[in-house]
PDB file of C-alpha atoms in Angstrom:
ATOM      1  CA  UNK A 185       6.536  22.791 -85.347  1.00 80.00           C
ATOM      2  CA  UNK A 186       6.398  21.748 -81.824  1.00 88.00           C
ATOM      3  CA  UNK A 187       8.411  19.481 -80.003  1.00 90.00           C
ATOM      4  CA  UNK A 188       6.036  16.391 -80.065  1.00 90.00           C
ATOM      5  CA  UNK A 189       5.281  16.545 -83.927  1.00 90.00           C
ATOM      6  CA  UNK A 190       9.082  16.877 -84.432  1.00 92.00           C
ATOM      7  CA  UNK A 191       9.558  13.800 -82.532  1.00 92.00           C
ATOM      8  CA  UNK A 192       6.809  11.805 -84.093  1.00 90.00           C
ATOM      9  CA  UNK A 193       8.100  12.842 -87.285  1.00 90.00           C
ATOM     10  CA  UNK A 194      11.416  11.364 -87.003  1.00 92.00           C
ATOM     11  CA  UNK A 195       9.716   8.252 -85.190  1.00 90.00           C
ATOM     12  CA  UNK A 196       7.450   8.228 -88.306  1.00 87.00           C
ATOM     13  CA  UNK A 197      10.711   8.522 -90.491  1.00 89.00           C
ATOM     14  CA  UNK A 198      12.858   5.804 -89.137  1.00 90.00           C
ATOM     15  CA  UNK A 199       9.724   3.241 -89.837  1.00 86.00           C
ATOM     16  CA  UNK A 200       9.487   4.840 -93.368  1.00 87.00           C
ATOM     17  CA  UNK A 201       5.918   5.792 -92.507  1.00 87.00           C
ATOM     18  CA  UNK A 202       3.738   7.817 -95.430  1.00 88.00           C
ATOM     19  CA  UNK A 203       0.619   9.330 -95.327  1.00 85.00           C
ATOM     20  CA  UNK A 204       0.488   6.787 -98.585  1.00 87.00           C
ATOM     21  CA  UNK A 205       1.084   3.791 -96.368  1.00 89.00           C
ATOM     22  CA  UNK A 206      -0.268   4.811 -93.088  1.00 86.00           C
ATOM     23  CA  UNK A 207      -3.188   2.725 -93.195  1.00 88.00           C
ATOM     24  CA  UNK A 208      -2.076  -0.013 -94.133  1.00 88.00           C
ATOM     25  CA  UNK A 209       1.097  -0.018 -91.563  1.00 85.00           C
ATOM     26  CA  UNK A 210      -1.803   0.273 -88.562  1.00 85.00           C
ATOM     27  CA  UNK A 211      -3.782  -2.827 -89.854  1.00 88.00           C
ATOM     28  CA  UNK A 212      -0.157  -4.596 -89.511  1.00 85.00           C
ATOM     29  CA  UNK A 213       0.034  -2.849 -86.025  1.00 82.00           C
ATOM     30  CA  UNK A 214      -3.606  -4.327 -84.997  1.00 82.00           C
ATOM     31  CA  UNK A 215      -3.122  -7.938 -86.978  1.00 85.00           C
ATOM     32  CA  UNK A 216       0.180  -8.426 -84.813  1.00 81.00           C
ATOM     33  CA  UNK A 217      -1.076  -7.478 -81.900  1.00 76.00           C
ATOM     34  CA  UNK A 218      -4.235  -9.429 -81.849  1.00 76.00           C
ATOM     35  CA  UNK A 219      -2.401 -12.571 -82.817  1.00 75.00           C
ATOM     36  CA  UNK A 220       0.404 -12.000 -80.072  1.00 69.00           C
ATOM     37  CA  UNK A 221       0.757 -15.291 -78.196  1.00 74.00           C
ATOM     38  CA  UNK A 222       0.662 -15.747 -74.401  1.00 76.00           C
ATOM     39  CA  UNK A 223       3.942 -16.305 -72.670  1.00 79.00           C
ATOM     40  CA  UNK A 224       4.319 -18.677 -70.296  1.00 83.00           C
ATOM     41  CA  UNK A 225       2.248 -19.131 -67.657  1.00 86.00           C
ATOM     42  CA  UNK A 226       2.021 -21.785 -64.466  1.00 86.00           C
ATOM     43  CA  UNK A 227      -0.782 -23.951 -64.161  1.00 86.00           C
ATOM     44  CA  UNK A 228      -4.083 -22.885 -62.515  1.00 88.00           C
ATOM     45  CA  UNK A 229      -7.191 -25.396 -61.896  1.00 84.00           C
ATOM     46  CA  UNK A 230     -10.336 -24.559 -64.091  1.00 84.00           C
ATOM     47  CA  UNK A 231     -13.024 -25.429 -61.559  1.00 92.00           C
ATOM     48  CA  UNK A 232     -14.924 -22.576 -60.041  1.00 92.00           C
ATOM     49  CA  UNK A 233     -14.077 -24.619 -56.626  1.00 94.00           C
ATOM     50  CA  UNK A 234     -10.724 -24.768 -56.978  1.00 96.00           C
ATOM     51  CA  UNK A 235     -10.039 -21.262 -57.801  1.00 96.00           C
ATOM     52  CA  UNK A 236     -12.438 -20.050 -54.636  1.00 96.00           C
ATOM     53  CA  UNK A 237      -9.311 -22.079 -52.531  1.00 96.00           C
ATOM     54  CA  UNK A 238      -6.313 -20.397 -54.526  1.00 96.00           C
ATOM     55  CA  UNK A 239      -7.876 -16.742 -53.978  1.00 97.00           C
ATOM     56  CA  UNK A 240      -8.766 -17.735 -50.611  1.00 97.00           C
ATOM     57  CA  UNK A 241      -5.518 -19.250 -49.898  1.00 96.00           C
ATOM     58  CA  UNK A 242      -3.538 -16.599 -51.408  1.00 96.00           C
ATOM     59  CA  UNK A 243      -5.227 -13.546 -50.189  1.00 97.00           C
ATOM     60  CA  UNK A 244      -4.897 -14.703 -46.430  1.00 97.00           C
ATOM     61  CA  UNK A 245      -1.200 -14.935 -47.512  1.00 95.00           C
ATOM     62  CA  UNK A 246      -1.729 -11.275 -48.002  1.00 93.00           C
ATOM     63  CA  UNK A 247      -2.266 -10.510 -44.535  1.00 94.00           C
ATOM     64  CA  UNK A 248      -6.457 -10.638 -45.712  1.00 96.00           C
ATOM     65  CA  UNK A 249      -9.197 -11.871 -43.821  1.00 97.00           C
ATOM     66  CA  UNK A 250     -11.610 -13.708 -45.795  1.00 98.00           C
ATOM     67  CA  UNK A 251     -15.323 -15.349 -45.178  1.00 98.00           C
ATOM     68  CA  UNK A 252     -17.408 -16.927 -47.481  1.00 97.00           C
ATOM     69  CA  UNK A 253     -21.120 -16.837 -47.304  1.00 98.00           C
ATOM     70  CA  UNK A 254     -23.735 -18.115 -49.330  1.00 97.00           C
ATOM     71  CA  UNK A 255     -25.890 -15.273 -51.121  1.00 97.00           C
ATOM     72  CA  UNK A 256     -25.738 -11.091 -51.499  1.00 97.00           C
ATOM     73  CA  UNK A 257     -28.666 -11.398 -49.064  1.00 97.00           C
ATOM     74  CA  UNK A 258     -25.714 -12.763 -46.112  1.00 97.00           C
ATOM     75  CA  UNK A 259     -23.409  -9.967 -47.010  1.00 98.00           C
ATOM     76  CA  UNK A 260     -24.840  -7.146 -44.755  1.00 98.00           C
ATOM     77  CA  UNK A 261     -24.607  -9.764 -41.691  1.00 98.00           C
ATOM     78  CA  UNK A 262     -21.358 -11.094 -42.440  1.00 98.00           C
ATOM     79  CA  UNK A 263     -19.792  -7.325 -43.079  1.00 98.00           C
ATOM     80  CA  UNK A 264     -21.786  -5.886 -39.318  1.00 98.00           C
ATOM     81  CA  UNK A 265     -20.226  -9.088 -37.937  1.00 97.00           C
ATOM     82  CA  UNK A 266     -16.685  -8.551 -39.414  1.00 98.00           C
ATOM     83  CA  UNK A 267     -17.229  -4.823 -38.077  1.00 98.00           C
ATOM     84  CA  UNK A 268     -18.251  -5.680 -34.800  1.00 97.00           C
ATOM     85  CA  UNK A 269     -15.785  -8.551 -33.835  1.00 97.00           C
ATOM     86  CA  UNK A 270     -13.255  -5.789 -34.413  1.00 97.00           C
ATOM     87  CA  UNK A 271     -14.615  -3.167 -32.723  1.00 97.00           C
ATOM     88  CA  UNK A 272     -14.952  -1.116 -35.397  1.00 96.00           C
ATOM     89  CA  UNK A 273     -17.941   1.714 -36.270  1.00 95.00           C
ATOM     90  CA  UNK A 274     -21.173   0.359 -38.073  1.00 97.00           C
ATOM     91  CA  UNK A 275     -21.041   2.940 -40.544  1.00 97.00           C
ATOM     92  CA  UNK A 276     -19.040   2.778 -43.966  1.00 98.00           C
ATOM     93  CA  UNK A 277     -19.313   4.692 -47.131  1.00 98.00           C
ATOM     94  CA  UNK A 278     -20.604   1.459 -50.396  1.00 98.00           C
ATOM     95  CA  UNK A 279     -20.112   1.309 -54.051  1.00 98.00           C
ATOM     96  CA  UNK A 280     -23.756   2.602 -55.536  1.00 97.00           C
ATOM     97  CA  UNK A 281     -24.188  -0.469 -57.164  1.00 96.00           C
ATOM     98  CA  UNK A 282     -24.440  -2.049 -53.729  1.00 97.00           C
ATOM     99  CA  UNK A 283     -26.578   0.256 -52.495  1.00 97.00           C
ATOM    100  CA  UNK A 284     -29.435  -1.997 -52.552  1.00 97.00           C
ATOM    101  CA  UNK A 285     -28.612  -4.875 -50.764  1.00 98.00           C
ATOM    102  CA  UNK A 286     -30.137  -4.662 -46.623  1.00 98.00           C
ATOM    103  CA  UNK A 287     -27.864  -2.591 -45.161  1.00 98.00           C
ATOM    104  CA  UNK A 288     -29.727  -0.854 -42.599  1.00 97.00           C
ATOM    105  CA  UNK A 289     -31.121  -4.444 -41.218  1.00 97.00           C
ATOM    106  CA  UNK A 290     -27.866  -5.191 -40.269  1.00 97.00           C
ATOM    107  CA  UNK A 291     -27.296  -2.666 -37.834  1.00 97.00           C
ATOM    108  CA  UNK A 292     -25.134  -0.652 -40.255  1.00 98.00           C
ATOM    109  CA  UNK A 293     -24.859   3.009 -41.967  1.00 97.00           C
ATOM    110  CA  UNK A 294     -23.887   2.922 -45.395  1.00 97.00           C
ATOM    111  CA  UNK A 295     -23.874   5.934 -47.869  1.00 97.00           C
ATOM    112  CA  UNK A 296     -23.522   5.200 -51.318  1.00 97.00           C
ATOM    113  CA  UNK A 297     -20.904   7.860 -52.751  1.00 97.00           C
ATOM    114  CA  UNK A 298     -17.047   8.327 -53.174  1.00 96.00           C
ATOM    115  CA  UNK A 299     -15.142   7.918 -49.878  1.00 97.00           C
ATOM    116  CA  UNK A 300     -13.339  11.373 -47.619  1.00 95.00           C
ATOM    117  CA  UNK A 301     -10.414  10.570 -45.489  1.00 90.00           C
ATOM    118  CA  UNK A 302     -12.790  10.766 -42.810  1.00 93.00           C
ATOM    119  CA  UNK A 303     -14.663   7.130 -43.672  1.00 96.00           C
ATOM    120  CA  UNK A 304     -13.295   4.388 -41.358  1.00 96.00           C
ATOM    121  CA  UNK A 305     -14.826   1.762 -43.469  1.00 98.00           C
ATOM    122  CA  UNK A 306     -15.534   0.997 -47.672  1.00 98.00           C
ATOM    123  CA  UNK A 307     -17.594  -1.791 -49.105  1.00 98.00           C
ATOM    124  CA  UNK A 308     -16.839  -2.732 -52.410  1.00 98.00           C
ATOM    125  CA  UNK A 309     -17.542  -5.066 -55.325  1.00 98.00           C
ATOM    126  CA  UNK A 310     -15.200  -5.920 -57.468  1.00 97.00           C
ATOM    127  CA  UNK A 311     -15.073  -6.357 -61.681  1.00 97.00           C
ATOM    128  CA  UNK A 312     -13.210  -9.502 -60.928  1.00 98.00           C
ATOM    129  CA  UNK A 313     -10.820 -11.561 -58.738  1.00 98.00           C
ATOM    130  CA  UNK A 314      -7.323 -13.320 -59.979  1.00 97.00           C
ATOM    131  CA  UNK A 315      -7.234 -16.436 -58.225  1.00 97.00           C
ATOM    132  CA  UNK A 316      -3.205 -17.042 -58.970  1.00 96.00           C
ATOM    133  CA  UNK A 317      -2.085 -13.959 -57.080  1.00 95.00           C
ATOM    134  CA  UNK A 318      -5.631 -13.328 -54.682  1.00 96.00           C
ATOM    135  CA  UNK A 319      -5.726  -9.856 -56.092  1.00 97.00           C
ATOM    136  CA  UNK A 320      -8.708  -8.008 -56.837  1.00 98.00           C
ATOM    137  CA  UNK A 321      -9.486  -6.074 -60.156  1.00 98.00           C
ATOM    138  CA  UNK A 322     -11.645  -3.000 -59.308  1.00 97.00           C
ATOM    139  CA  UNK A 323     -12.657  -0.873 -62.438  1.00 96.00           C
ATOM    140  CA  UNK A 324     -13.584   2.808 -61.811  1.00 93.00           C
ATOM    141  CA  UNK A 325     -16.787   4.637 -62.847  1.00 92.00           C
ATOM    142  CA  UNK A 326     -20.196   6.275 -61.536  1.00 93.00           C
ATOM    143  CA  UNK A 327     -21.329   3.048 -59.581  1.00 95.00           C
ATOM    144  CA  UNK A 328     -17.476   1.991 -58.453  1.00 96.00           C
ATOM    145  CA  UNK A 329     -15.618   4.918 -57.340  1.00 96.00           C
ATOM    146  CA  UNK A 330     -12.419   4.237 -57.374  1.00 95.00           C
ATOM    147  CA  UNK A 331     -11.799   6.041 -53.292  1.00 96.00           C
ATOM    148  CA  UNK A 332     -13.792   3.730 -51.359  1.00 97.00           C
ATOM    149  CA  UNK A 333     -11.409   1.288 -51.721  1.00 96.00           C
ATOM    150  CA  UNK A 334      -8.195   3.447 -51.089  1.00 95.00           C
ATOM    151  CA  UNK A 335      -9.019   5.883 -48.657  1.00 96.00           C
ATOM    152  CA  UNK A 336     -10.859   4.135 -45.637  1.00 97.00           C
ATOM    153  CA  UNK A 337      -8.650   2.052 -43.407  1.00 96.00           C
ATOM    154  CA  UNK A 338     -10.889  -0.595 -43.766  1.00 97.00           C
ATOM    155  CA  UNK A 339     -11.542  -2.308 -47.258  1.00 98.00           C
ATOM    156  CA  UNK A 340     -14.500  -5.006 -47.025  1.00 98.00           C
ATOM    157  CA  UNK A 341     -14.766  -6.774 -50.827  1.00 98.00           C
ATOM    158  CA  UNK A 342     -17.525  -8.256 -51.908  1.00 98.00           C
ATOM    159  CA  UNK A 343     -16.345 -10.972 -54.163  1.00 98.00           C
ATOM    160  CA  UNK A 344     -18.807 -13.018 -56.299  1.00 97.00           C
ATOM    161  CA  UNK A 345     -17.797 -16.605 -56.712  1.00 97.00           C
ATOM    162  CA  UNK A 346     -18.403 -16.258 -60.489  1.00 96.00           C
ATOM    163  CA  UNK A 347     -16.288 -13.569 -60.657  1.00 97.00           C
ATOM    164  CA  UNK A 348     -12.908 -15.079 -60.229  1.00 97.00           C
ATOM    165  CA  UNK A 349     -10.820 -16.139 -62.771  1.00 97.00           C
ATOM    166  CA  UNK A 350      -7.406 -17.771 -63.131  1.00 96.00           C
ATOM    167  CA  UNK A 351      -4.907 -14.794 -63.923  1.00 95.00           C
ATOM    168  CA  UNK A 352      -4.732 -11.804 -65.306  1.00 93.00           C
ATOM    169  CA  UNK A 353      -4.617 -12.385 -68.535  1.00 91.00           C
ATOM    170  CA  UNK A 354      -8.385 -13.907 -68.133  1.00 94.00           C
ATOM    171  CA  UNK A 355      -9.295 -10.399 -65.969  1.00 95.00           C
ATOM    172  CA  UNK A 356      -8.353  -8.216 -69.064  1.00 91.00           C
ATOM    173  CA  UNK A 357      -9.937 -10.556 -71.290  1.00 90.00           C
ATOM    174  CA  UNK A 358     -13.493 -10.023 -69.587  1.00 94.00           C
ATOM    175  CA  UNK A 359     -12.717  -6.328 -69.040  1.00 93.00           C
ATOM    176  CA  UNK A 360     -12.200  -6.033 -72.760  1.00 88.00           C
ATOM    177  CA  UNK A 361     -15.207  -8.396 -74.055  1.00 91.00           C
ATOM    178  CA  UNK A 362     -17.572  -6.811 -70.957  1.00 94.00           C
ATOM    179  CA  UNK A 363     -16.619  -2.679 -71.164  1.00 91.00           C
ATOM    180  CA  UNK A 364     -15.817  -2.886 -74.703  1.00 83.00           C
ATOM    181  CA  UNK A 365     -12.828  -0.366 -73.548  1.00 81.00           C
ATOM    182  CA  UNK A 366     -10.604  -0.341 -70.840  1.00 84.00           C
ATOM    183  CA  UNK A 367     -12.062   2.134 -68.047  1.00 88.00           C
ATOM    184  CA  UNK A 368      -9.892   5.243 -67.179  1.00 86.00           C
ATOM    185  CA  UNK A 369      -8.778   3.388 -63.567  1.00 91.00           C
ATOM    186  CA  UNK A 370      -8.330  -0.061 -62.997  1.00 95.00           C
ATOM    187  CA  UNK A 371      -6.981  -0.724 -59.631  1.00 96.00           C
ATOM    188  CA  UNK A 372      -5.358  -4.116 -58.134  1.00 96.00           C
ATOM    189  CA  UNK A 373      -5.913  -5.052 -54.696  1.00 96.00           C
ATOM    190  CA  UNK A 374      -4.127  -7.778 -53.003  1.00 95.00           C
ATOM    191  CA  UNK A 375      -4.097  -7.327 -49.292  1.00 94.00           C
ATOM    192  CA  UNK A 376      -3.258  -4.504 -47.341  1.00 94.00           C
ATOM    193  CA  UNK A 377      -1.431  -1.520 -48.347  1.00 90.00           C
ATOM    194  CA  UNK A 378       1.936  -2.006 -46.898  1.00 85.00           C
ATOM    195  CA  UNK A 379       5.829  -0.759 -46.961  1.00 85.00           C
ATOM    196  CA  UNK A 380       9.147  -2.220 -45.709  1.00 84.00           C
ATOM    197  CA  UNK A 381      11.291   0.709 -46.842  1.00 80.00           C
ATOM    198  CA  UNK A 382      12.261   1.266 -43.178  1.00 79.00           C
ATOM    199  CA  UNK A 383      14.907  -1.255 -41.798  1.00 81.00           C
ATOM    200  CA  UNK A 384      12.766  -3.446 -43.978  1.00 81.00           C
ATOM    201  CA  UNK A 385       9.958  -4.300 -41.732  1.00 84.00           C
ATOM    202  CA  UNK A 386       6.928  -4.580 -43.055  1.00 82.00           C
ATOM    203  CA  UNK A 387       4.408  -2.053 -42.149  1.00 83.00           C
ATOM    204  CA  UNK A 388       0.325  -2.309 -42.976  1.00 84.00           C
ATOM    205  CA  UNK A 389      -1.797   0.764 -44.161  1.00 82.00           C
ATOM    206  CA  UNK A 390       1.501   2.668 -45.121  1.00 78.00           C
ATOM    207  CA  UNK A 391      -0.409   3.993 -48.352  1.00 81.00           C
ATOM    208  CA  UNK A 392      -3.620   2.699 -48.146  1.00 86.00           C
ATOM    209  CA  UNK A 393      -6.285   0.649 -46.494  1.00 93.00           C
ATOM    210  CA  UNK A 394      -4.535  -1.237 -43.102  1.00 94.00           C
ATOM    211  CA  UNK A 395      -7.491  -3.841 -43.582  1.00 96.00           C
ATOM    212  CA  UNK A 396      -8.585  -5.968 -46.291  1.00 97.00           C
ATOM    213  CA  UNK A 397     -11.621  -8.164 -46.060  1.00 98.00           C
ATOM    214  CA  UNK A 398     -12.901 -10.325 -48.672  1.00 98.00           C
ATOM    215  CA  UNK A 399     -16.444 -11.882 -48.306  1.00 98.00           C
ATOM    216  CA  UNK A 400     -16.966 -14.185 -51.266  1.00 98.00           C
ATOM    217  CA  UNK A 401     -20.169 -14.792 -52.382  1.00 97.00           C
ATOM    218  CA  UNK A 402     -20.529 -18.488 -53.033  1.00 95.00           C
ATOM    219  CA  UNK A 403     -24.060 -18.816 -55.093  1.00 92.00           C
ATOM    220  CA  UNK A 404     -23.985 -14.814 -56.381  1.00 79.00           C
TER     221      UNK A 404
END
């Protein structure tokens, strides 16, 4: 017997668990869980309006930048102007799934792939936005690797307007009716990446991306 199925056994022991009644004791599991109420929460507007200003507002509290543009069509602009007002290169690695959108009529180079530590600059998507803490959910997979958004120091988001939703509890909810199972990475975003372990001041792209740049897509 190994050391796992001695453990499980005894788990299995204490909650006087039989092959007899095994069944039945997971439909309890899954009944309980399913009906398990929220906790407490604080209140967060409905309108699609109002939570565009709470991700806004709390993402540039984040040490973000954010603009907001009207259509996908704007976003290759609006990223080669964000690029350019800082000086930075026109070139970035992009989520596949945004490999479509004008990128090239922009002035910019994009390849669609994972990112390298050598990529100054990643354009993502995201699955959703949480408008009461301005972080982004990003789920992992063939058109969304998970890189682009942690290895360059620059992290441009697109955001679509539709797309955000008042906490997390709403974010999991769509994950779970939309993937039908939780991807194997889900990462959060909310600004920067920073650290304050030394004489606790605050230090951007620590860990991670040293810029974060939302552009939300009003009419997506």
């Amino acid at each position: 017997m190994s050391s796992r199925d001695d453990i499980l056994g005894r788990v299995r022991a204490r909650l006087n668990r039989t092959p007899e009644n095994a069944v039945t004791g997971r439909a309890a599991i899954e009944a309980a869980l399913a009906m398990k109420a929220q906790g407490p929460r604080p209140a967060m507007p409905s309108q699609k309006s109002a939570l565009v200003e709470r991700l806004v507002e709390k993402s540039l509290g984040f040490s973000s930048t954010v603009e907001r543009i009207g259509t996908y069509n704007d976003a290759p602009a609006a990223v080669a102007r964000y690029l350019a007002g800082l000086d930075l290169p026109l070139r970035a690695v992009v989520w596949p799934q945004l490999a479509h959108l004008d990128w090239s009529g922009a002035g910019l180079t994009v390849e669609a792939r994972g990112a390298v530590d050598r990529d100054p600059v990643g354009i993502t998507g995201c699955f959703c936005a949480i408008a009461e803490t301005g972080t982004l959910m990003l789920c992992g997979g063939p058109e969304s690797p998970a890189s682009v958004s942690l290895l360059p120091e620059t992290h441009i988001a697109l955001v679509p307007a539709s797309r955000i939703v008042a906490g997390m509890e709403e974010g999991f909810a769509l994950a779970r009716a939309e993937l039908g199972q939780l991807p194997r990475a889900i990462n959060f975003v909310s600004g920067p990446s920073r650290t304050g372990d030394i004489e606790q001041t605050i230090v951007l792209g620590a860990h991670g991306p040293y810029r974060v740049h939302l552009v939300v897509v009003e009419n997506d």
